[in-house]
Amino acid sequence: MKRKLVLEDGTVFVGKAFGSNVDSIGEVVFHTGMTGYQEVISDPSNYGQIITFSYPLIGNYGINRDDFESIQPGIKGVVVKEASDFPSNWRSNMSLDEFLSLKNIPGIAGIDTRMLTRLIRDKGTLKGAICTFEENTDMILSRLQSDSFSDTPVKKVSATKPFPSPGRGKSVVVVDFGVKHGILRELTERGCDIKVVPYHTSAEEIKSLNPDGVLLSNGPGNPEIIQEVCEMIQEIQQYFPLFGIGLGHQLFALANGCNTEKMTSGHRGTSYPVKELETGKIIFTSQNHGYEVSESSIDTSILTITHKALNGDSVEGIKHNQHPAFSLQYEPEASPGSEDGKKAFDQFLNIMNEQIEGVE
């Protein structure tokens, strides 16, 4: 069955339908990773997006039970050059087509994803619609141009109630802006006693849990939409070690007087080089973000830049000059991607240990 992808600039791609037989509208972005499509599709940070995979063959190792980053994916569609019908992997439980059908997500295959990627790279992220071939293109364009996508995606992916993941180590409160399971796995592997709380949890509620540290998770959308959480961050960073990841990094920056801005096409892939400024070391990182912290807005008397991207020179890490608080734009949990950044979780634990020893 034919299906088409219509972009807000009037570009139309015609391809083959797979996945669910529903129409959808979302922000069309591209991901450059060769592997990790299951993690990308299930990443809460991708809520509301139509994901274009630039690698030409997707689905060849199927879908398994272990590599999910959330229970219910929030993406609006998948765009590929070729979707594998017969995956080959001992862990595979189902094909990509079967999984997308199960989760009510449409897919389109057989289009020139290289052309689409270059279009997004040159023009910036575009709104798009996946629909049946017979759908009236002019009506779709009218809807795309009138739809502002002004909702708050964090509200859609954050936990509605606090929940624990018990351990016997350091007590960590994770503020859930759309937390990936990979982050929770890294904390669990280090024995942490985890309490996940909704994004709108107040500073007083977090303080009442008496944590050893607080982690601000990744998540979707424009950080400025939920600036109300900055007051909580300003309070919490004075009392507990704090670690921000992705959206959590951007919110930590906003809480300390910085500005954020939308990137032209964003960074979404598994091998982005980042420089640690203190050591000069280059690490390869997994990234998934469409906004960045504006370097010119950083007050160096409050914050210090710790990491910079080699592709585009964007700010990839900052730390507070007075408080034991730091944040990273890239995804240190590496789900999927390079594991170079995982030492950030050890750094977070070391800071918590130092604070406890200092109190004693």
PDB file of N, CA and C in Angstrom, residues 45-140:
ATOM      1  N   SER A  45      12.377  11.352  24.927  1.00  0.00           N
ATOM      2  CA  SER A  45      12.809  12.647  24.390  1.00  0.00           C
ATOM      3  C   SER A  45      12.317  12.876  22.973  1.00  0.00           C
ATOM      4  N   ASN A  46      11.896  11.798  22.296  1.00  0.00           N
ATOM      5  CA  ASN A  46      11.428  11.917  20.915  1.00  0.00           C
ATOM      6  C   ASN A  46       9.917  12.051  20.811  1.00  0.00           C
ATOM      7  N   TYR A  47       9.269  12.339  21.925  1.00  0.00           N
ATOM      8  CA  TYR A  47       7.815  12.469  21.899  1.00  0.00           C
ATOM      9  C   TYR A  47       7.393  13.494  20.839  1.00  0.00           C
ATOM     10  N   GLY A  48       6.403  13.134  20.022  1.00  0.00           N
ATOM     11  CA  GLY A  48       5.830  14.049  19.041  1.00  0.00           C
ATOM     12  C   GLY A  48       6.610  14.165  17.745  1.00  0.00           C
ATOM     13  N   GLN A  49       7.671  13.370  17.585  1.00  0.00           N
ATOM     14  CA  GLN A  49       8.512  13.501  16.405  1.00  0.00           C
ATOM     15  C   GLN A  49       8.314  12.347  15.424  1.00  0.00           C
ATOM     16  N   ILE A  50       8.520  12.648  14.156  1.00  0.00           N
ATOM     17  CA  ILE A  50       8.605  11.636  13.103  1.00  0.00           C
ATOM     18  C   ILE A  50      10.093  11.419  12.858  1.00  0.00           C
ATOM     19  N   ILE A  51      10.574  10.220  13.154  1.00  0.00           N
ATOM     20  CA  ILE A  51      12.005   9.934  13.117  1.00  0.00           C
ATOM     21  C   ILE A  51      12.416   9.400  11.750  1.00  0.00           C
ATOM     22  N   THR A  52      13.341  10.100  11.111  1.00  0.00           N
ATOM     23  CA  THR A  52      13.956   9.628   9.874  1.00  0.00           C
ATOM     24  C   THR A  52      15.288   8.985  10.215  1.00  0.00           C
ATOM     25  N   PHE A  53      15.476   7.736   9.827  1.00  0.00           N
ATOM     26  CA  PHE A  53      16.753   7.060  10.041  1.00  0.00           C
ATOM     27  C   PHE A  53      17.582   7.193   8.769  1.00  0.00           C
ATOM     28  N   SER A  54      18.749   7.828   8.899  1.00  0.00           N
ATOM     29  CA  SER A  54      19.565   8.053   7.713  1.00  0.00           C
ATOM     30  C   SER A  54      20.289   6.786   7.260  1.00  0.00           C
ATOM     31  N   TYR A  55      20.508   5.825   8.183  1.00  0.00           N
ATOM     32  CA  TYR A  55      21.110   4.560   7.773  1.00  0.00           C
ATOM     33  C   TYR A  55      20.113   3.811   6.893  1.00  0.00           C
ATOM     34  N   PRO A  56      20.563   3.224   5.774  1.00  0.00           N
ATOM     35  CA  PRO A  56      19.609   2.732   4.767  1.00  0.00           C
ATOM     36  C   PRO A  56      18.797   1.495   5.127  1.00  0.00           C
ATOM     37  N   LEU A  57      19.261   0.663   6.073  1.00  0.00           N
ATOM     38  CA  LEU A  57      18.510  -0.542   6.434  1.00  0.00           C
ATOM     39  C   LEU A  57      18.203  -0.520   7.921  1.00  0.00           C
ATOM     40  N   ILE A  58      16.932  -0.531   8.261  1.00  0.00           N
ATOM     41  CA  ILE A  58      16.484  -0.472   9.656  1.00  0.00           C
ATOM     42  C   ILE A  58      15.584  -1.672   9.939  1.00  0.00           C
ATOM     43  N   GLY A  59      15.774  -2.274  11.111  1.00  0.00           N
ATOM     44  CA  GLY A  59      14.937  -3.398  11.518  1.00  0.00           C
ATOM     45  C   GLY A  59      15.564  -4.749  11.314  1.00  0.00           C
ATOM     46  N   ASN A  60      16.843  -4.807  10.893  1.00  0.00           N
ATOM     47  CA  ASN A  60      17.453  -6.085  10.521  1.00  0.00           C
ATOM     48  C   ASN A  60      17.710  -7.013  11.700  1.00  0.00           C
ATOM     49  N   TYR A  61      17.750  -6.464  12.932  1.00  0.00           N
ATOM     50  CA  TYR A  61      17.914  -7.357  14.087  1.00  0.00           C
ATOM     51  C   TYR A  61      16.657  -7.381  14.959  1.00  0.00           C
ATOM     52  N   GLY A  62      15.555  -6.867  14.438  1.00  0.00           N
ATOM     53  CA  GLY A  62      14.263  -7.003  15.091  1.00  0.00           C
ATOM     54  C   GLY A  62      14.091  -6.144  16.331  1.00  0.00           C
ATOM     55  N   ILE A  63      13.092  -6.503  17.115  1.00  0.00           N
ATOM     56  CA  ILE A  63      12.760  -5.836  18.376  1.00  0.00           C
ATOM     57  C   ILE A  63      12.874  -6.870  19.495  1.00  0.00           C
ATOM     58  N   ASN A  64      13.570  -6.512  20.578  1.00  0.00           N
ATOM     59  CA  ASN A  64      13.718  -7.437  21.694  1.00  0.00           C
ATOM     60  C   ASN A  64      13.140  -6.835  22.974  1.00  0.00           C
ATOM     61  N   ARG A  65      13.106  -7.589  24.027  1.00  0.00           N
ATOM     62  CA  ARG A  65      12.463  -7.147  25.269  1.00  0.00           C
ATOM     63  C   ARG A  65      13.382  -6.297  26.148  1.00  0.00           C
ATOM     64  N   ASP A  66      14.688  -6.257  25.844  1.00  0.00           N
ATOM     65  CA  ASP A  66      15.657  -5.649  26.744  1.00  0.00           C
ATOM     66  C   ASP A  66      16.012  -4.193  26.436  1.00  0.00           C
ATOM     67  N   ASP A  67      15.824  -3.745  25.205  1.00  0.00           N
ATOM     68  CA  ASP A  67      16.397  -2.472  24.771  1.00  0.00           C
ATOM     69  C   ASP A  67      15.411  -1.309  24.723  1.00  0.00           C
ATOM     70  N   PHE A  68      14.322  -1.407  25.455  1.00  0.00           N
ATOM     71  CA  PHE A  68      13.361  -0.307  25.480  1.00  0.00           C
ATOM     72  C   PHE A  68      13.818   0.792  26.433  1.00  0.00           C
ATOM     73  N   GLU A  69      13.553   2.026  26.062  1.00  0.00           N
ATOM     74  CA  GLU A  69      13.840   3.173  26.923  1.00  0.00           C
ATOM     75  C   GLU A  69      12.575   3.733  27.562  1.00  0.00           C
ATOM     76  N   SER A  70      11.430   3.207  27.205  1.00  0.00           N
ATOM     77  CA  SER A  70      10.151   3.542  27.845  1.00  0.00           C
ATOM     78  C   SER A  70       9.184   2.410  27.516  1.00  0.00           C
ATOM     79  N   ILE A  71       8.073   2.367  28.227  1.00  0.00           N
ATOM     80  CA  ILE A  71       7.082   1.321  27.984  1.00  0.00           C
ATOM     81  C   ILE A  71       6.240   1.648  26.766  1.00  0.00           C
ATOM     82  N   GLN A  72       5.868   2.914  26.622  1.00  0.00           N
ATOM     83  CA  GLN A  72       4.992   3.327  25.530  1.00  0.00           C
ATOM     84  C   GLN A  72       5.671   4.418  24.702  1.00  0.00           C
ATOM     85  N   PRO A  73       6.125   4.118  23.483  1.00  0.00           N
ATOM     86  CA  PRO A  73       6.752   5.141  22.642  1.00  0.00           C
ATOM     87  C   PRO A  73       5.807   6.292  22.358  1.00  0.00           C
ATOM     88  N   GLY A  74       6.391   7.501  22.256  1.00  0.00           N
ATOM     89  CA  GLY A  74       5.575   8.678  21.986  1.00  0.00           C
ATOM     90  C   GLY A  74       5.830   9.304  20.633  1.00  0.00           C
ATOM     91  N   ILE A  75       6.570   8.597  19.764  1.00  0.00           N
ATOM     92  CA  ILE A  75       6.854   9.164  18.454  1.00  0.00           C
ATOM     93  C   ILE A  75       5.611   9.101  17.569  1.00  0.00           C
ATOM     94  N   LYS A  76       5.627   9.891  16.488  1.00  0.00           N
ATOM     95  CA  LYS A  76       4.479   9.974  15.593  1.00  0.00           C
ATOM     96  C   LYS A  76       4.687   9.239  14.277  1.00  0.00           C
ATOM     97  N   GLY A  77       5.896   8.729  14.047  1.00  0.00           N
ATOM     98  CA  GLY A  77       6.118   7.998  12.813  1.00  0.00           C
ATOM     99  C   GLY A  77       7.577   7.641  12.617  1.00  0.00           C
ATOM    100  N   VAL A  78       7.816   6.714  11.680  1.00  0.00           N
ATOM    101  CA  VAL A  78       9.160   6.257  11.344  1.00  0.00           C
ATOM    102  C   VAL A  78       9.320   6.311   9.834  1.00  0.00           C
ATOM    103  N   VAL A  79      10.458   6.866   9.395  1.00  0.00           N
ATOM    104  CA  VAL A  79      10.756   7.004   7.967  1.00  0.00           C
ATOM    105  C   VAL A  79      12.070   6.292   7.684  1.00  0.00           C
ATOM    106  N   VAL A  80      12.079   5.354   6.748  1.00  0.00           N
ATOM    107  CA  VAL A  80      13.283   4.587   6.439  1.00  0.00           C
ATOM    108  C   VAL A  80      13.423   4.395   4.930  1.00  0.00           C
ATOM    109  N   LYS A  81      14.656   4.090   4.509  1.00  0.00           N
ATOM    110  CA  LYS A  81      14.885   3.692   3.118  1.00  0.00           C
ATOM    111  C   LYS A  81      14.373   2.274   2.904  1.00  0.00           C
ATOM    112  N   GLU A  82      14.761   1.372   3.812  1.00  0.00           N
ATOM    113  CA  GLU A  82      14.321  -0.020   3.717  1.00  0.00           C
ATOM    114  C   GLU A  82      14.052  -0.566   5.116  1.00  0.00           C
ATOM    115  N   ALA A  83      12.896  -1.157   5.304  1.00  0.00           N
ATOM    116  CA  ALA A  83      12.544  -1.813   6.564  1.00  0.00           C
ATOM    117  C   ALA A  83      12.675  -3.313   6.379  1.00  0.00           C
ATOM    118  N   SER A  84      13.485  -3.946   7.219  1.00  0.00           N
ATOM    119  CA  SER A  84      13.718  -5.380   7.103  1.00  0.00           C
ATOM    120  C   SER A  84      12.459  -6.161   7.494  1.00  0.00           C
ATOM    121  N   ASP A  85      12.034  -7.049   6.597  1.00  0.00           N
ATOM    122  CA  ASP A  85      10.849  -7.874   6.863  1.00  0.00           C
ATOM    123  C   ASP A  85      11.187  -9.135   7.654  1.00  0.00           C
ATOM    124  N   PHE A  86      12.454  -9.543   7.575  1.00  0.00           N
ATOM    125  CA  PHE A  86      12.845 -10.811   8.202  1.00  0.00           C
ATOM    126  C   PHE A  86      14.087 -10.583   9.066  1.00  0.00           C
ATOM    127  N   PRO A  87      13.905 -10.075  10.286  1.00  0.00           N
ATOM    128  CA  PRO A  87      15.052  -9.799  11.160  1.00  0.00           C
ATOM    129  C   PRO A  87      15.777 -11.076  11.563  1.00  0.00           C
ATOM    130  N   SER A  88      17.078 -10.946  11.818  1.00  0.00           N
ATOM    131  CA  SER A  88      17.883 -12.098  12.203  1.00  0.00           C
ATOM    132  C   SER A  88      18.698 -11.756  13.440  1.00  0.00           C
ATOM    133  N   ASN A  89      18.240 -12.224  14.600  1.00  0.00           N
ATOM    134  CA  ASN A  89      18.958 -12.037  15.854  1.00  0.00           C
ATOM    135  C   ASN A  89      18.334 -12.959  16.889  1.00  0.00           C
ATOM    136  N   TRP A  90      19.161 -13.594  17.694  1.00  0.00           N
ATOM    137  CA  TRP A  90      18.625 -14.568  18.665  1.00  0.00           C
ATOM    138  C   TRP A  90      17.747 -13.926  19.730  1.00  0.00           C
ATOM    139  N   ARG A  91      17.891 -12.602  19.930  1.00  0.00           N
ATOM    140  CA  ARG A  91      17.055 -11.932  20.933  1.00  0.00           C
ATOM    141  C   ARG A  91      15.740 -11.411  20.358  1.00  0.00           C
ATOM    142  N   SER A  92      15.594 -11.431  19.054  1.00  0.00           N
ATOM    143  CA  SER A  92      14.436 -10.801  18.414  1.00  0.00           C
ATOM    144  C   SER A  92      13.128 -11.497  18.784  1.00  0.00           C
ATOM    145  N   ASN A  93      12.144 -10.664  19.166  1.00  0.00           N
ATOM    146  CA  ASN A  93      10.808 -11.169  19.483  1.00  0.00           C
ATOM    147  C   ASN A  93       9.788 -10.860  18.397  1.00  0.00           C
ATOM    148  N   MET A  94      10.059  -9.818  17.609  1.00  0.00           N
ATOM    149  CA  MET A  94       9.139  -9.430  16.549  1.00  0.00           C
ATOM    150  C   MET A  94       9.864  -8.500  15.579  1.00  0.00           C
ATOM    151  N   SER A  95       9.253  -8.268  14.429  1.00  0.00           N
ATOM    152  CA  SER A  95       9.829  -7.367  13.441  1.00  0.00           C
ATOM    153  C   SER A  95       9.473  -5.914  13.774  1.00  0.00           C
ATOM    154  N   LEU A  96      10.173  -4.984  13.146  1.00  0.00           N
ATOM    155  CA  LEU A  96       9.869  -3.563  13.324  1.00  0.00           C
ATOM    156  C   LEU A  96       8.445  -3.263  12.886  1.00  0.00           C
ATOM    157  N   ASP A  97       8.018  -3.853  11.770  1.00  0.00           N
ATOM    158  CA  ASP A  97       6.660  -3.661  11.268  1.00  0.00           C
ATOM    159  C   ASP A  97       5.630  -4.110  12.298  1.00  0.00           C
ATOM    160  N   GLU A  98       5.852  -5.275  12.887  1.00  0.00           N
ATOM    161  CA  GLU A  98       4.922  -5.800  13.890  1.00  0.00           C
ATOM    162  C   GLU A  98       4.879  -4.902  15.127  1.00  0.00           C
ATOM    163  N   PHE A  99       6.043  -4.409  15.537  1.00  0.00           N
ATOM    164  CA  PHE A  99       6.092  -3.566  16.726  1.00  0.00           C
ATOM    165  C   PHE A  99       5.362  -2.244  16.502  1.00  0.00           C
ATOM    166  N   LEU A 100       5.614  -1.601  15.358  1.00  0.00           N
ATOM    167  CA  LEU A 100       4.948  -0.325  15.077  1.00  0.00           C
ATOM    168  C   LEU A 100       3.437  -0.514  14.963  1.00  0.00           C
ATOM    169  N   SER A 101       3.008  -1.621  14.388  1.00  0.00           N
ATOM    170  CA  SER A 101       1.571  -1.909  14.306  1.00  0.00           C
ATOM    171  C   SER A 101       0.979  -2.064  15.699  1.00  0.00           C
ATOM    172  N   LEU A 102       1.713  -2.766  16.570  1.00  0.00           N
ATOM    173  CA  LEU A 102       1.259  -2.993  17.946  1.00  0.00           C
ATOM    174  C   LEU A 102       1.128  -1.679  18.708  1.00  0.00           C
ATOM    175  N   LYS A 103       2.043  -0.726  18.455  1.00  0.00           N
ATOM    176  CA  LYS A 103       2.065   0.538  19.187  1.00  0.00           C
ATOM    177  C   LYS A 103       1.342   1.673  18.450  1.00  0.00           C
ATOM    178  N   ASN A 104       0.666   1.344  17.360  1.00  0.00           N
ATOM    179  CA  ASN A 104      -0.149   2.315  16.631  1.00  0.00           C
ATOM    180  C   ASN A 104       0.697   3.468  16.065  1.00  0.00           C
ATOM    181  N   ILE A 105       1.862   3.116  15.520  1.00  0.00           N
ATOM    182  CA  ILE A 105       2.776   4.099  14.942  1.00  0.00           C
ATOM    183  C   ILE A 105       2.922   3.813  13.451  1.00  0.00           C
ATOM    184  N   PRO A 106       2.667   4.791  12.580  1.00  0.00           N
ATOM    185  CA  PRO A 106       2.819   4.561  11.141  1.00  0.00           C
ATOM    186  C   PRO A 106       4.274   4.632  10.700  1.00  0.00           C
ATOM    187  N   GLY A 107       4.593   3.897   9.652  1.00  0.00           N
ATOM    188  CA  GLY A 107       5.923   3.954   9.053  1.00  0.00           C
ATOM    189  C   GLY A 107       5.814   4.114   7.554  1.00  0.00           C
ATOM    190  N   ILE A 108       6.850   4.678   6.949  1.00  0.00           N
ATOM    191  CA  ILE A 108       6.914   4.792   5.499  1.00  0.00           C
ATOM    192  C   ILE A 108       8.314   4.395   5.060  1.00  0.00           C
ATOM    193  N   ALA A 109       8.389   3.506   4.068  1.00  0.00           N
ATOM    194  CA  ALA A 109       9.666   2.981   3.581  1.00  0.00           C
ATOM    195  C   ALA A 109       9.774   3.232   2.086  1.00  0.00           C
ATOM    196  N   GLY A 110      11.000   3.055   1.572  1.00  0.00           N
ATOM    197  CA  GLY A 110      11.203   3.151   0.133  1.00  0.00           C
ATOM    198  C   GLY A 110      11.383   4.561  -0.390  1.00  0.00           C
ATOM    199  N   ILE A 111      11.668   5.525   0.501  1.00  0.00           N
ATOM    200  CA  ILE A 111      11.904   6.887   0.033  1.00  0.00           C
ATOM    201  C   ILE A 111      13.395   7.218   0.150  1.00  0.00           C
ATOM    202  N   ASP A 112      13.797   8.307  -0.472  1.00  0.00           N
ATOM    203  CA  ASP A 112      15.193   8.726  -0.467  1.00  0.00           C
ATOM    204  C   ASP A 112      15.491   9.452   0.848  1.00  0.00           C
ATOM    205  N   THR A 113      15.908   8.689   1.863  1.00  0.00           N
ATOM    206  CA  THR A 113      16.157   9.293   3.173  1.00  0.00           C
ATOM    207  C   THR A 113      17.397  10.193   3.158  1.00  0.00           C
ATOM    208  N   ARG A 114      18.322   9.948   2.233  1.00  0.00           N
ATOM    209  CA  ARG A 114      19.482  10.839   2.115  1.00  0.00           C
ATOM    210  C   ARG A 114      19.034  12.228   1.673  1.00  0.00           C
ATOM    211  N   MET A 115      18.138  12.276   0.709  1.00  0.00           N
ATOM    212  CA  MET A 115      17.601  13.559   0.248  1.00  0.00           C
ATOM    213  C   MET A 115      16.842  14.258   1.373  1.00  0.00           C
ATOM    214  N   LEU A 116      16.022  13.486   2.101  1.00  0.00           N
ATOM    215  CA  LEU A 116      15.235  14.059   3.182  1.00  0.00           C
ATOM    216  C   LEU A 116      16.143  14.599   4.291  1.00  0.00           C
ATOM    217  N   THR A 117      17.190  13.851   4.623  1.00  0.00           N
ATOM    218  CA  THR A 117      18.123  14.289   5.652  1.00  0.00           C
ATOM    219  C   THR A 117      18.810  15.588   5.255  1.00  0.00           C
ATOM    220  N   ARG A 118      19.249  15.666   4.010  1.00  0.00           N
ATOM    221  CA  ARG A 118      19.912  16.892   3.539  1.00  0.00           C
ATOM    222  C   ARG A 118      18.939  18.071   3.537  1.00  0.00           C
ATOM    223  N   LEU A 119      17.681  17.805   3.218  1.00  0.00           N
ATOM    224  CA  LEU A 119      16.664  18.856   3.226  1.00  0.00           C
ATOM    225  C   LEU A 119      16.477  19.417   4.633  1.00  0.00           C
ATOM    226  N   ILE A 120      16.365  18.521   5.629  1.00  0.00           N
ATOM    227  CA  ILE A 120      16.209  18.968   7.020  1.00  0.00           C
ATOM    228  C   ILE A 120      17.465  19.685   7.495  1.00  0.00           C
ATOM    229  N   ARG A 121      18.626  19.161   7.118  1.00  0.00           N
ATOM    230  CA  ARG A 121      19.887  19.777   7.535  1.00  0.00           C
ATOM    231  C   ARG A 121      20.005  21.203   7.003  1.00  0.00           C
ATOM    232  N   ASP A 122      19.549  21.413   5.758  1.00  0.00           N
ATOM    233  CA  ASP A 122      19.680  22.729   5.135  1.00  0.00           C
ATOM    234  C   ASP A 122      18.583  23.703   5.564  1.00  0.00           C
ATOM    235  N   LYS A 123      17.352  23.217   5.662  1.00  0.00           N
ATOM    236  CA  LYS A 123      16.224  24.097   5.969  1.00  0.00           C
ATOM    237  C   LYS A 123      15.889  24.146   7.457  1.00  0.00           C
ATOM    238  N   GLY A 124      16.373  23.165   8.200  1.00  0.00           N
ATOM    239  CA  GLY A 124      16.006  23.061   9.605  1.00  0.00           C
ATOM    240  C   GLY A 124      14.865  22.082   9.780  1.00  0.00           C
ATOM    241  N   THR A 125      14.575  21.750  11.027  1.00  0.00           N
ATOM    242  CA  THR A 125      13.506  20.813  11.336  1.00  0.00           C
ATOM    243  C   THR A 125      12.181  21.294  10.760  1.00  0.00           C
ATOM    244  N   LEU A 126      11.442  20.381  10.145  1.00  0.00           N
ATOM    245  CA  LEU A 126      10.177  20.718   9.498  1.00  0.00           C
ATOM    246  C   LEU A 126       9.033  19.895  10.086  1.00  0.00           C
ATOM    247  N   LYS A 127       7.855  20.486  10.117  1.00  0.00           N
ATOM    248  CA  LYS A 127       6.666  19.720  10.457  1.00  0.00           C
ATOM    249  C   LYS A 127       6.294  18.850   9.255  1.00  0.00           C
ATOM    250  N   GLY A 128       5.740  17.696   9.547  1.00  0.00           N
ATOM    251  CA  GLY A 128       5.372  16.798   8.467  1.00  0.00           C
ATOM    252  C   GLY A 128       4.202  15.919   8.841  1.00  0.00           C
ATOM    253  N   ALA A 129       3.635  15.272   7.819  1.00  0.00           N
ATOM    254  CA  ALA A 129       2.493  14.376   8.026  1.00  0.00           C
ATOM    255  C   ALA A 129       2.718  13.094   7.250  1.00  0.00           C
ATOM    256  N   ILE A 130       2.453  11.960   7.897  1.00  0.00           N
ATOM    257  CA  ILE A 130       2.413  10.671   7.226  1.00  0.00           C
ATOM    258  C   ILE A 130       0.946  10.333   7.006  1.00  0.00           C
ATOM    259  N   CYS A 131       0.569  10.099   5.754  1.00  0.00           N
ATOM    260  CA  CYS A 131      -0.844   9.880   5.453  1.00  0.00           C
ATOM    261  C   CYS A 131      -0.981   8.937   4.259  1.00  0.00           C
ATOM    262  N   THR A 132      -2.204   8.544   3.956  1.00  0.00           N
ATOM    263  CA  THR A 132      -2.461   7.683   2.809  1.00  0.00           C
ATOM    264  C   THR A 132      -2.152   8.433   1.524  1.00  0.00           C
ATOM    265  N   PHE A 133      -1.864   7.674   0.479  1.00  0.00           N
ATOM    266  CA  PHE A 133      -1.519   8.277  -0.814  1.00  0.00           C
ATOM    267  C   PHE A 133      -2.672   9.111  -1.368  1.00  0.00           C
ATOM    268  N   GLU A 134      -3.901   8.712  -1.058  1.00  0.00           N
ATOM    269  CA  GLU A 134      -5.074   9.393  -1.608  1.00  0.00           C
ATOM    270  C   GLU A 134      -5.406  10.697  -0.892  1.00  0.00           C
ATOM    271  N   GLU A 135      -4.815  10.935   0.268  1.00  0.00           N
ATOM    272  CA  GLU A 135      -5.130  12.132   1.046  1.00  0.00           C
ATOM    273  C   GLU A 135      -4.804  13.398   0.246  1.00  0.00           C
ATOM    274  N   ASN A 136      -5.666  14.415   0.354  1.00  0.00           N
ATOM    275  CA  ASN A 136      -5.474  15.672  -0.377  1.00  0.00           C
ATOM    276  C   ASN A 136      -4.272  16.429   0.190  1.00  0.00           C
ATOM    277  N   THR A 137      -3.261  16.647  -0.643  1.00  0.00           N
ATOM    278  CA  THR A 137      -2.019  17.275  -0.185  1.00  0.00           C
ATOM    279  C   THR A 137      -2.239  18.702   0.283  1.00  0.00           C
ATOM    280  N   ASP A 138      -3.072  19.462  -0.414  1.00  0.00           N
ATOM    281  CA  ASP A 138      -3.317  20.858  -0.034  1.00  0.00           C
ATOM    282  C   ASP A 138      -3.959  20.953   1.345  1.00  0.00           C
ATOM    283  N   MET A 139      -4.864  20.036   1.634  1.00  0.00           N
ATOM    284  CA  MET A 139      -5.500  20.042   2.957  1.00  0.00           C
ATOM    285  C   MET A 139      -4.487  19.698   4.049  1.00  0.00           C
ATOM    286  N   ILE A 140      -3.581  18.754   3.755  1.00  0.00           N
ATOM    287  CA  ILE A 140      -2.535  18.408   4.718  1.00  0.00           C
ATOM    288  C   ILE A 140      -1.614  19.601   4.954  1.00  0.00           C
TER     289      ILE A 140
END
